XYZ file of C-alpha atoms in Angstrom:
575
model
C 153.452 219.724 83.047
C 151.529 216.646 84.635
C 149.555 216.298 81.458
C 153.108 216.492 78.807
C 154.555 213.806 81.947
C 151.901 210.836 81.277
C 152.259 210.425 77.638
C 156.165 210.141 78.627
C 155.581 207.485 81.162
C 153.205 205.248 78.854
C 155.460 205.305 76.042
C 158.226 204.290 78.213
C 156.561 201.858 80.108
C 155.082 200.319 76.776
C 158.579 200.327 74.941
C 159.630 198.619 78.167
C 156.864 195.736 77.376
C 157.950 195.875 73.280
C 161.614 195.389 74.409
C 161.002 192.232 76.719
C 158.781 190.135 74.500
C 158.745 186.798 73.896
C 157.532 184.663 71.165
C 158.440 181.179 69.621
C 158.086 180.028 66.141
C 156.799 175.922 65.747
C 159.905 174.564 62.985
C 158.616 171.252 63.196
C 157.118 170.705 60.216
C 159.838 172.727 58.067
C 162.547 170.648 60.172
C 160.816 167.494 59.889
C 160.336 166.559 63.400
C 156.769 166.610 63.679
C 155.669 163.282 64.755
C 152.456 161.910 64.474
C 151.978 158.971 66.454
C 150.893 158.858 69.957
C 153.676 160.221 71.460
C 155.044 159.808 75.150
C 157.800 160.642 76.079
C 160.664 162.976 74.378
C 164.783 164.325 75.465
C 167.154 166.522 73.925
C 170.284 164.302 73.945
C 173.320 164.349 71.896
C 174.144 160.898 71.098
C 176.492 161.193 68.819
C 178.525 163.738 70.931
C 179.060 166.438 67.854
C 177.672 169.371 70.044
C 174.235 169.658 68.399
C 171.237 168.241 70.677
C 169.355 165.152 68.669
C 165.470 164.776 69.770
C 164.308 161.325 70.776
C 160.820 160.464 70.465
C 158.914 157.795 72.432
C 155.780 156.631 71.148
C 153.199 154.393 72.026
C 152.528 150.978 69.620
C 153.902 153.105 67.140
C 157.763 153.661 66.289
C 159.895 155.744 67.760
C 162.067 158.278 66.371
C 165.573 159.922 66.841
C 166.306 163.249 64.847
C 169.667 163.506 64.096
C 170.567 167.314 64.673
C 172.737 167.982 61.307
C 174.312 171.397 62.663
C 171.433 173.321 64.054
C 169.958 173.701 60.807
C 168.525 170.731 59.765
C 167.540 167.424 61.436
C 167.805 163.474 59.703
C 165.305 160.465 60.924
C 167.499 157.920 61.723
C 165.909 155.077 64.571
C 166.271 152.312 62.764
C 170.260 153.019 61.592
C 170.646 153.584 65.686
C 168.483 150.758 66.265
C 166.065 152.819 68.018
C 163.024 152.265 65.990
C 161.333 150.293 68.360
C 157.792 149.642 68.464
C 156.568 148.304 72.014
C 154.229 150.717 73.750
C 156.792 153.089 74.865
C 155.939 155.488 77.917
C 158.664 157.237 79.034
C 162.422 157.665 78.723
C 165.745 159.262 79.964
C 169.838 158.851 79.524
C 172.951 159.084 81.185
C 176.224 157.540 80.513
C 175.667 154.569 82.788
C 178.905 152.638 81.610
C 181.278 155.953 81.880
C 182.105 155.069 77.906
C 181.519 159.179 76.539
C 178.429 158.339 74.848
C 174.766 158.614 76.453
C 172.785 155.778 77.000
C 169.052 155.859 77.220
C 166.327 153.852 79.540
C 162.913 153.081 77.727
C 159.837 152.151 80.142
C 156.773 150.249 78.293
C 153.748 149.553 79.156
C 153.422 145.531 80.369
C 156.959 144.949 78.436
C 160.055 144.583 79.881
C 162.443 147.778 80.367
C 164.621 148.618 77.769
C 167.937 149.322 78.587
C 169.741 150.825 75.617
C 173.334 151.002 75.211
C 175.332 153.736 72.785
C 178.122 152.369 71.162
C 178.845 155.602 69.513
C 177.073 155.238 66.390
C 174.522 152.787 67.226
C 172.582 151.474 69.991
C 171.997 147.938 71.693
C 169.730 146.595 73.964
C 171.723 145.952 77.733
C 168.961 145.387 79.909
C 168.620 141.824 80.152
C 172.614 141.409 80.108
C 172.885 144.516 82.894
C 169.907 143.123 85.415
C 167.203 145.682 84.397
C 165.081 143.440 82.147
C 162.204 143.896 84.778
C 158.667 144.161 83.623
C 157.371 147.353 83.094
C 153.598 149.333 84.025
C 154.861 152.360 83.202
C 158.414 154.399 82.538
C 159.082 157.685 84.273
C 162.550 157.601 85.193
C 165.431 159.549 87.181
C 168.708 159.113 87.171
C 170.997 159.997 90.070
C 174.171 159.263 91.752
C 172.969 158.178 95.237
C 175.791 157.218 96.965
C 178.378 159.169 94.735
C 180.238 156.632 93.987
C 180.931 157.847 90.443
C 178.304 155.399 88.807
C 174.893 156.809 88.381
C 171.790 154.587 89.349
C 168.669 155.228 88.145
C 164.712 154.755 89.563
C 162.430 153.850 87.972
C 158.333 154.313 88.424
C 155.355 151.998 87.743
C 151.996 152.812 87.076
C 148.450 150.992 86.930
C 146.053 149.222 88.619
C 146.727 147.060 90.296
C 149.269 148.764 91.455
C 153.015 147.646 91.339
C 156.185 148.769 93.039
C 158.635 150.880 92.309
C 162.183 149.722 91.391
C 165.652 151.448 92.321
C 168.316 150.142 90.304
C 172.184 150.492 91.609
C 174.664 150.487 89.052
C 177.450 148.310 90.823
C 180.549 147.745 88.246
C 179.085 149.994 84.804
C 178.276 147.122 83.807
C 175.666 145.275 85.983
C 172.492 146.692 88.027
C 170.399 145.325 90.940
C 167.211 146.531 92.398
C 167.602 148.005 95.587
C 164.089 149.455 95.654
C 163.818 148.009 99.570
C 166.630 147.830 101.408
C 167.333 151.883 100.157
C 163.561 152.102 101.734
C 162.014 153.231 98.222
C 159.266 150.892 99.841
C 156.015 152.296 98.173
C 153.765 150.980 95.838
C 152.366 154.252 94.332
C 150.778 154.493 91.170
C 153.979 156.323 90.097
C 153.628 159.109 87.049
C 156.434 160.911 87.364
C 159.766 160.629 89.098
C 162.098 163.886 89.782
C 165.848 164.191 91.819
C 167.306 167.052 92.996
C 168.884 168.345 96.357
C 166.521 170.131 97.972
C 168.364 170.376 101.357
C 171.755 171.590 100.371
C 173.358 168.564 102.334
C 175.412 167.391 98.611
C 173.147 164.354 97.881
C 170.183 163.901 95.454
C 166.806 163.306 96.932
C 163.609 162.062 95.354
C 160.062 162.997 94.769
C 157.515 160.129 92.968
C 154.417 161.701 91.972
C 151.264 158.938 91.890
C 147.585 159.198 91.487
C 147.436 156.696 94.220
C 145.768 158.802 97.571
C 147.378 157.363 101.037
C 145.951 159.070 103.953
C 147.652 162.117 105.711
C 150.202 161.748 103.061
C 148.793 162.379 100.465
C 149.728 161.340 96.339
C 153.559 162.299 96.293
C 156.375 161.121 98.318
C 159.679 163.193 99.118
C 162.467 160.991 100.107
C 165.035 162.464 101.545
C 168.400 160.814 100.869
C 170.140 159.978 104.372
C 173.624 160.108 102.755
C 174.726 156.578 104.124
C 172.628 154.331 100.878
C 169.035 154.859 102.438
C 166.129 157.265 101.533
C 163.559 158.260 104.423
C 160.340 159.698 103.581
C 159.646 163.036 104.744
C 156.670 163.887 103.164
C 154.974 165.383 106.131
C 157.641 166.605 107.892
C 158.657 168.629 104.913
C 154.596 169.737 104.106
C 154.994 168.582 101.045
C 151.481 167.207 100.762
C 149.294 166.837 97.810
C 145.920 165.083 97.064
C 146.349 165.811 93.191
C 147.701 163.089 90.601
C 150.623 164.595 89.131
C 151.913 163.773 86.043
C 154.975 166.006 85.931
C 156.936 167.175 88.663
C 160.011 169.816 87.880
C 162.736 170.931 90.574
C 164.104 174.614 90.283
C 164.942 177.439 92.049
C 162.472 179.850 90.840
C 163.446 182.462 93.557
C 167.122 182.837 93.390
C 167.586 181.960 97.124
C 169.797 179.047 96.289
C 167.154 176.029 97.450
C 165.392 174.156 94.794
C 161.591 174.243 94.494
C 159.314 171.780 92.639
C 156.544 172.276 90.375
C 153.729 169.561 90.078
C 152.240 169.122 86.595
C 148.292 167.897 88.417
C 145.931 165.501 85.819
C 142.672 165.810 88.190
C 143.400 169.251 90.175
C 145.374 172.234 90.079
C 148.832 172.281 89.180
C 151.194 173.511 92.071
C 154.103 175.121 92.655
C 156.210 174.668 96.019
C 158.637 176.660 97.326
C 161.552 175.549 99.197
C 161.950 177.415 102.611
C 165.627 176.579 103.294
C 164.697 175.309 106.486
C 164.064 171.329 105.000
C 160.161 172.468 104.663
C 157.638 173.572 101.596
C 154.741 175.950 101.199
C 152.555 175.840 98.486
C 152.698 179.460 96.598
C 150.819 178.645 93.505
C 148.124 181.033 93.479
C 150.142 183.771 95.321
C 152.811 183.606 92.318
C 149.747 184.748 90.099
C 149.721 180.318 88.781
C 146.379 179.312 87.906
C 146.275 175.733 86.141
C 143.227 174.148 86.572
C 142.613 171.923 83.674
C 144.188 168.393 83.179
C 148.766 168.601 83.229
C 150.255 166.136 82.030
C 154.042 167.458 82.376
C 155.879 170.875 83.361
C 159.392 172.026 83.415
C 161.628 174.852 84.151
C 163.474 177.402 81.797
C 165.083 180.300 81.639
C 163.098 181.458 78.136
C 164.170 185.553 77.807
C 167.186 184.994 79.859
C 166.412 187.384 82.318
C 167.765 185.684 85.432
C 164.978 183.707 86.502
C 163.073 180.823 85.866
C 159.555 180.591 83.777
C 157.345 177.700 83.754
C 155.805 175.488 81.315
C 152.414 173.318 81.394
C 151.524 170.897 78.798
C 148.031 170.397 79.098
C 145.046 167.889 77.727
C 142.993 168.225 74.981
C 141.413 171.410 73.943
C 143.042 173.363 77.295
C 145.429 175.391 75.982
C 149.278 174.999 77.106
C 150.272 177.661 79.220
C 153.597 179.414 79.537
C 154.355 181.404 82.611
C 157.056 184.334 82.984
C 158.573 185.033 86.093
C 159.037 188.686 86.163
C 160.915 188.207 89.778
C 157.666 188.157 92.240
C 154.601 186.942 90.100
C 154.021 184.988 87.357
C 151.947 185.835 83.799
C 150.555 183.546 81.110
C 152.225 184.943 78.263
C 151.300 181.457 76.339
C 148.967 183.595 73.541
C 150.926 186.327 72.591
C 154.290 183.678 72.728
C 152.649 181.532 70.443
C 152.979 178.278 72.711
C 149.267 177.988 73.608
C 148.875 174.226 71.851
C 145.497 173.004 72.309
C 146.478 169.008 71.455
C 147.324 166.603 73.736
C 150.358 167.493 74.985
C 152.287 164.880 76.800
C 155.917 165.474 77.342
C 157.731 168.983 77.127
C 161.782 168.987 77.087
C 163.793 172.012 77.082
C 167.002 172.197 75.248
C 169.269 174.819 72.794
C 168.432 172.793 69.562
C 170.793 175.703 67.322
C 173.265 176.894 69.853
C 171.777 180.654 69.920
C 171.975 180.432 73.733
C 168.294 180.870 74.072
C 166.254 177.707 74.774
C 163.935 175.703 72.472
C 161.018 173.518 73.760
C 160.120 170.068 71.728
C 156.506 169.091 72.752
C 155.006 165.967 72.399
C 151.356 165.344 71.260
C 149.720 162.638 72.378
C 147.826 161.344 68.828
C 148.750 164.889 67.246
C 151.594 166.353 65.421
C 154.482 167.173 67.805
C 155.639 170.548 68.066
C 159.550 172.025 68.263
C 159.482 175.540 69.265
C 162.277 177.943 68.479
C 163.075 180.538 70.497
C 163.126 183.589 68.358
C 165.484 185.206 71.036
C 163.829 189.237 71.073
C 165.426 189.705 74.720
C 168.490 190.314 72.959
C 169.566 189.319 76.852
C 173.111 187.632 77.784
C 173.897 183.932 78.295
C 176.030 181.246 79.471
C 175.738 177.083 78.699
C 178.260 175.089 80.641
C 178.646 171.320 80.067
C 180.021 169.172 82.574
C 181.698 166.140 82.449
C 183.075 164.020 84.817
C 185.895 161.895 85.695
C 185.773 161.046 89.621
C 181.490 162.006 88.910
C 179.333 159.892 87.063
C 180.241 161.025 83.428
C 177.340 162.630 82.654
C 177.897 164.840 85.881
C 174.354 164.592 87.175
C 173.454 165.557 90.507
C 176.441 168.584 90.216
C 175.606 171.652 90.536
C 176.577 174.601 89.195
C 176.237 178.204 91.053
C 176.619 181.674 88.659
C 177.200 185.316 89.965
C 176.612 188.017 88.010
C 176.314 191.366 90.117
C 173.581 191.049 92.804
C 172.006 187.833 91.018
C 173.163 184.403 92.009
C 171.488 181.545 90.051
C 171.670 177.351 90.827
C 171.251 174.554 88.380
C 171.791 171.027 88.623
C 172.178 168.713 85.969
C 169.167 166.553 86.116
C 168.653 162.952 85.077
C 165.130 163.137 84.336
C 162.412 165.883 84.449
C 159.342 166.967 83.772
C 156.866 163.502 83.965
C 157.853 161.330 81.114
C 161.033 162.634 80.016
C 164.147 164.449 80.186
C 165.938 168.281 79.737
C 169.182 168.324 77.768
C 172.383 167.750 79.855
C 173.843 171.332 79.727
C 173.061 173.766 82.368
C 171.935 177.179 80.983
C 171.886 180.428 82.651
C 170.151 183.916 81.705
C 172.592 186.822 82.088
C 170.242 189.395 81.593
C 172.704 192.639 80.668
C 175.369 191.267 82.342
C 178.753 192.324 80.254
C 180.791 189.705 82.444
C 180.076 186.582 84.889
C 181.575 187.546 88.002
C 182.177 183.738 89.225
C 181.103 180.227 88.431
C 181.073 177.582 91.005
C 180.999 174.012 90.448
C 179.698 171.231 93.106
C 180.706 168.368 91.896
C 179.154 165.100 93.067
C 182.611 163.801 94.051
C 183.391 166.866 96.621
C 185.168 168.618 94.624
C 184.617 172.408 93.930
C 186.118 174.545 91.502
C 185.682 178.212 91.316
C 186.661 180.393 88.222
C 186.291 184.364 88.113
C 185.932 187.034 85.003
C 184.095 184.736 82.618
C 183.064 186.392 79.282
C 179.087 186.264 78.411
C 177.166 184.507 75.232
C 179.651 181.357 75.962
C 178.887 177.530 75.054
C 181.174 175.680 77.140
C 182.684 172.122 78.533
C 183.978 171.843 81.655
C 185.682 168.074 82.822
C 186.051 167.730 86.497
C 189.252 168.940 87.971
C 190.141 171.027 84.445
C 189.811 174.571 83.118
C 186.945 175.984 81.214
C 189.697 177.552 79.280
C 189.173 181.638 78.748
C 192.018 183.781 79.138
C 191.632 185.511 82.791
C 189.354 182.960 84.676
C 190.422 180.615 86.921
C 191.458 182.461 90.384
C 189.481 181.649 93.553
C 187.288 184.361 94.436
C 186.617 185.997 97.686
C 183.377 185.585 98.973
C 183.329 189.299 100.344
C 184.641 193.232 99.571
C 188.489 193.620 101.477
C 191.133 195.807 102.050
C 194.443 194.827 103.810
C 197.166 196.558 105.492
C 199.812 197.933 102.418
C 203.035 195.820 102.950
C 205.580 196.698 103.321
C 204.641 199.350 106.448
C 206.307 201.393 107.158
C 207.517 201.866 103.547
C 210.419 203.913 101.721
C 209.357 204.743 99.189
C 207.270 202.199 97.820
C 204.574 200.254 99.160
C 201.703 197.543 97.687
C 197.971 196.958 98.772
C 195.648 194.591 97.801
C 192.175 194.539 97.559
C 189.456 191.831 97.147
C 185.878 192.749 94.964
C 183.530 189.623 95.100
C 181.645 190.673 92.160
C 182.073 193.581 89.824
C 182.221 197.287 91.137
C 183.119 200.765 90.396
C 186.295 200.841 92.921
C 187.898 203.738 94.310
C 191.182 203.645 96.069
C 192.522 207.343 97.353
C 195.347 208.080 99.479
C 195.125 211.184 101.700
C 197.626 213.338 103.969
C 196.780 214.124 107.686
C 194.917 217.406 106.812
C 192.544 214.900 104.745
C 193.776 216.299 101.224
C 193.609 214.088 98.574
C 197.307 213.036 97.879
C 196.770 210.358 95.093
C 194.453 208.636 93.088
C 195.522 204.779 92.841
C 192.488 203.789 91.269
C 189.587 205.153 89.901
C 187.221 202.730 87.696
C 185.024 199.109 87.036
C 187.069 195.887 88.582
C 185.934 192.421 87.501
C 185.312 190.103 90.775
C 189.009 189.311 92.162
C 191.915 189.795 93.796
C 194.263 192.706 92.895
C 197.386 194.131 94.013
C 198.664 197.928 93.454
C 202.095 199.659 93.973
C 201.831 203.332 95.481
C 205.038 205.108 95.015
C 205.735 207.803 97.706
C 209.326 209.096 96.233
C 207.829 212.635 96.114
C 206.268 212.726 99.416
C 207.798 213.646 102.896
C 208.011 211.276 105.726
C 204.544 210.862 107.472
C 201.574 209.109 108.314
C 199.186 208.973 105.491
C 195.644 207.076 104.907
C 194.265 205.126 102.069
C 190.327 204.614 101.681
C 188.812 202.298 99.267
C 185.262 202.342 98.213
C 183.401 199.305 96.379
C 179.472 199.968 96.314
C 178.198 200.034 99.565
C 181.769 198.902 101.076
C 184.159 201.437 102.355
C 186.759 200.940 104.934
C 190.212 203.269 105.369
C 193.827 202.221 106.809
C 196.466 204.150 108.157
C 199.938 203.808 105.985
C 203.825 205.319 107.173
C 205.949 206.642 105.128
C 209.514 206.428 106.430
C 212.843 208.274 104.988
């Protein structure tokens, strides 16, 4: 019996490995987005707003390029007609809507040239930054934009590099219109030899907080800096309070919450060391879990970042790495992580630079454009084998910044609750795609979606169909038929009203995520009287109507059971 048991388990367990693979196809060259120049930076951004996500390229001495996404299916060179096609020795970039106009507008940082500031008037772009107060010389380009003080106008920092070294700006937007640097008095006061610049909220307090990752070594502290955003317009570095303290040069640092525990950790994309991952401990503290996560990146990283690939739940983790190292792509399969680069097809061995993550065709599983630094760029497509659920959500706002970054968006499916935020800048050089994405796994329905919105506000819908693409503006409806209630935030049953009854009476009941419920009414004697209901409830709040016209006058019971929750209440029936 053992021996016919084995063979079972081993076909099971290897159709289990078949099922859940993951591989991506490079389309570059058939799309015609394969770059050669020596390439920088790179984002997924729709500029012209017609739902498809265009690819902006940032090279260096040689000209850029914007791919204009013609459906999903086909993609269009067009810099120069957006007036994009600069030349200057481009080294990273980033957008937002920084005027609140609809249309995104994108920051260029070049090396010993001033920043470029461009501006999208809807079909083409102009150059703001000298007429907006940004026209600052630039030593390098990583950039993040964020809300600090959310008041509905997104700033933006902005990182500089070389030797010697030079400070750091911190740009406040203060009318959409005009910016001033406010580097000091916010107490952005370093003078790192900044590579990469990341924002996200890693202390749940609603305000965006910074990391700037530098190959500049300060005692006790280290080559990073967390700044931790006070709330009242200043930042305060907690670096060593937080033990988030590392001696490598990072060229990429990524914020997400790998875990599902609802804090956001950061990945660190290391040139000179090995990369690292940190995980938040919900406390306002980090430990470094890289090689207990089964992470081993030794070679030179030049950038990282965060998707969802299979849509399983969880986050996996990209590293674009130097020359002849190959890129490596690690799956979280919930406590440990595994190359799967090879057998995916992502292990590049150029010199990748920049890695963005967006859904290029819609499919609801996420593409990756790499940059190659002196190489052919690479756009990989997700060939989508999972099979697995999703859900997009696109957020604009209207008391938030436009773009909506620095919101974030919780999603409940079952016993799985997910965070993103929408970032303004990610990864080292550039920038994900606006749109938050979630993995569903084999979810059939979303039992809630939350939104934090930078303003304060918080809207909460319930019941939302999977495999959706959707836009939500602040203070409106995502609009599907049956979403939109508040949901509880735990299993309930309340008294039946009225009580005593004659002869009819209601109860309601509260599910906070879906569940087989069962609600039966018994006599004294504990025989089962009636059956009220008896099958799968969406998350919500229901009502239901027992009818006790053929019963005698009494005290009866009701009992409701919801997974683990069961509670029972006494009812009267009165003639």
């Amino acid at each position: 019996m053992i021996k016919k048991i084995l063979p079972l388990l081993f076909v099971l367990a290897f159709v289990s490995v078949i099922s859940a693979q993951v591989t991506f196809t490079d389309v570059a060259p058939s799309l015609g987005v394969n770059n050669n120049g020596a390439a920088q930076g790179c984002i997924f951004i729709d500029v012209n707003n017609d739902g498809f996500l265009d690819i902006y390229v940032l090279n260096n001495n040689t000209t850029n390029k914007l791919y204009i996404n013609n459906g999903g299916s086909t993609f269009t060179e067009s810099a120069s007609s957006w007036g994009l096609a600069s030349s200057f020795p481009g080294r990273g970039t980033s957008f937002a809507d920084y005027n609140n106009d609809g249309y995104p507008d994108i920051v260029v940082g070049n090396w010993q040239t001033a920043i470029v500031l461009y501006k999208n008037l809807g079909t083409s772009f102009i150059d703001d930054a000298a007429a907006s107060g940004v026209a600052l010389m630039s030593w390098g380009g990583s950039t993040s934009w964020l809300d600090f003080n959310k008041d509905g106008k997104v700033d933006f920092a902005f990182g500089n590099d070389g030797v010697p070294y030079h400070y750091n700006y911190f740009f406040k937007n203060l009318d959409l219109t005009h910016f001033t640097n406010i580097a000091y008095p916010s107490g952005l006061t370093d003078s790192l030899s900044t590579l990469t610049i990341s924002s996200a909220d890693y202390d749940n307090d609603g305000d965006l907080d910074i990391f700037f990752g530098s190959q500049t070594t300060m005692p006790a502290v280290g080559t990073g800096v967390l700044y931790r955003n006070n709330g009242d317009g200043s930042f305060t570095d907690v670096s060593v309070a937080s033990g988030l303290i590392t001696f490598s040069y990072s060229w990429g640092a990524a914020w997400g919450d790998y875990n599902n525990d609802g804090y956001m950790d950061l990945a660190l994309a290391n040139y000179n060391f090995c990369s690292q991952v940190y995980r938040n401990n919900g406390n306002g503290t980090f430990t470094e879990v890289t090689d207990s996560l089964g992470i081993s990146d030794c070679s030179s990283a030049y950038s990282c970042g965060w998707a969802d690939i299979d849509n399983d739940g969880d986050l996996d983790l990209y590293f674009a790495r130097g020359l002849n190292s190959p890129d490596k792509l690690y799956r979280n399969d919930g406590t440990i992580f595994s190359n799967i680069a090879t057998t995916a097809g992502t292990a590049d061995t150029r010199h990748s630079s920049c890695v963005t993550w967006g859904d290029y065709n819609n499919d609801g599983f996420l593409d990756l454009y790499l940059n190659n630094n002196g190489y052919e760029n690479r756009l990989y497509k997700n060939n989508r084998e999972t099979n697995y659920k999703w859900f997009i959500l696109k957020l604009q706002g209207t008391n938030t910044n436009r773009s909506a970054i620095g919101s974030r968006v919780i999603v409940k499916t079952g016993d799985v609750t997910q965070i993103r935020e929408v970032e303004g800048g990610s990864g080292g050089k550039g920038m994900n795609s606006l749109p938050v994405e979630f993995g569903l796994k084999q979810a059939a329905v979303i039992d809630s979606v939350i939104v934090k919105w930078q303003s304060g506000l918080v809207q909460k819908f319930a019941n939302i169909p999977v495999n959706q693409n959707l836009t939500l503006i602040e203070g409106g409806t995502i609009g599907i038929n049956g979403i939109g209630e508040i949901l509880p935030d735990n299993f309930s049953l309340s008294q039946n009203y009225p009580n005593p009854f004659n002869p009819s009476t209601t109860i309601r009941f509260e599910i906070p995520k879906s569940a087989f419920v069962s609600i039966i009414v018994y006599d004294l004697l504990g025989r089962e009287v009636k059956r009220l209901v008896n099958e799968n409830k969406n998350a919500g709040t229901y009502e239901v109507n027992f009818d006790g016209s053929n019963l005698t006058s009494g005290v009866y019971f009701y009992k409701m059971t919801a997974g683990d929750f069961s509670e029972t209440k006494k009812l009267m029936l009165v003639k």
